[in-house]
Amino acid sequence: MNGPEAILKEAASVASKREYRDFKNWQQKNGLNGVTEDVLLAYMNQLSARFSPNSLWAKWSMLKSCLEIKESVQIRRFQKVIAFLKRKNERYSPRKAKVLSKEQVERFLLDAPDDLWLLAKIVTISGIFGCCRCDELLSLAMNDVEDMGKYVIVTLRQTKNLTTRRFTITDDGCSFQPCTFYRKYVNLRPPRTEHLRFFLTCRHGKCISLNAGHHTIGAVPKQIDKFLGLKEPELYTGRFRRTGATIVVDAGGDILSLKRAGGWKSSEIAMSYVDDSINNKIEMSKKLFPGKESTNATPLSSASAASTSGDGSISTISSSKFCITGNNNCTMVFNIYDY
């Protein structure tokens, strides 16, 4: 195997090879030879009729990497293709997965019977408290979860950005008892299963020595949707990351808190969750036209403040711009310094 093929085998994924193969088949079908900017522009234009702008960017990225390695094409010089993709992306609003609200999550955890829904409850609690991806939940091992008594520490070792992330689960402030669910699940695990993953398959209220698969964990949001009787269960994907992030923002968390919760490095990604928060928009709208507070106190158009000089005498300072309204049963102390 020659040099470029060896590099491609290591760097390119199966999806990238498939995109390259589809491009070459399209060239052969249309009788086109060589890789030019016009050829690539015509190919991407044809794909735009079937794929969204986000998918076009992904396909372009994979195809570009293969062309640069296999055919030594300088893709960076093809600015027309980049301009075409940018125009397609204008005013495009991607269809995002729906998220569960805090009230819906609490209703599911409190009302669903444990003998049928215990695994789904543990997956939900872990996914929301840690803003976890599905793969991060799937890779959890037994030694990644540590019970400290008042709280549980969870360590995510296999993350998307290859950095270890930790989060805690606590009963404080919860209408349900997440640590209680955790301990109940751990007690149901069969003996001598420490070598298996943390999430095992549960059937009829019992855990068996079989790792829970990707589809089992990924289907939990849809199962919750069906249990609660919500509409469009297909729009609830297997990720609690958006649900956890939205709950953090609705609870009053700022961008820094959100980035710490989800392990994000980009503020732009964190801002997208803040923008999606309905509670955050409601609080902002309240600040636009605040109503006048009702009060029985008589507004003061002018006021006097007493100051003590160095010799102990008291002088009075008046100001026509000094006005205090809407304060009842309170004590105010003003320290006025004359520099």
Coordinates of N, CA and C in Angstrom, one line a residue, residues 3-9 20 63-74:
G3 N 2.0 5.5 0.1 CA 1.9 6.4 1.1 C 0.5 7.1 1.3
P4 N -0.1 7.7 0.2 CA -1.4 8.3 0.3 C -2.5 7.4 0.8
E5 N -2.4 6.1 0.3 CA -3.5 5.2 0.7 C -3.3 4.8 2.2
A6 N -2.1 4.8 2.7 CA -1.9 4.5 4.1 C -2.4 5.6 5.0
I7 N -2.2 6.9 4.5 CA -2.7 8.0 5.3 C -4.2 8.0 5.3
L8 N -4.8 7.7 4.1 CA -6.2 7.7 4.1 C -6.8 6.7 5.0
K9 N -6.2 5.5 5.1 CA -6.7 4.5 5.9 C -6.8 4.9 7.4
Y20 N -16.7 9.7 -1.1 CA -15.7 9.7 -2.2 C -16.2 8.8 -3.3
L63 N -15.7 14.7 1.7 CA -15.3 14.5 0.3 C -14.0 15.3 0.1
K64 N -13.8 16.4 0.7 CA -12.6 17.3 0.6 C -11.4 16.5 1.1
S65 N -11.5 15.9 2.3 CA -10.4 15.2 2.9 C -9.9 14.0 2.0
C66 N -10.9 13.3 1.4 CA -10.5 12.2 0.5 C -9.8 12.7 -0.8
L67 N -10.4 13.8 -1.4 CA -9.8 14.3 -2.6 C -8.4 14.9 -2.4
E68 N -8.2 15.5 -1.3 CA -6.8 16.0 -1.0 C -5.8 14.9 -0.9
I69 N -6.2 13.8 -0.4 CA -5.2 12.7 -0.1 C -5.1 11.8 -1.4
K70 N -6.2 11.4 -1.9 CA -6.2 10.4 -3.0 C -5.8 11.0 -4.4
E71 N -6.2 12.3 -4.6 CA -6.0 12.9 -5.9 C -5.2 14.1 -5.8
S72 N -4.7 14.5 -4.6 CA -3.8 15.7 -4.4 C -4.4 16.9 -5.0
V73 N -5.7 17.1 -4.8 CA -6.4 18.3 -5.3 C -6.3 19.4 -4.2
Q74 N -6.0 20.6 -4.6 CA -5.9 21.7 -3.7 C -7.4 22.3 -3.5

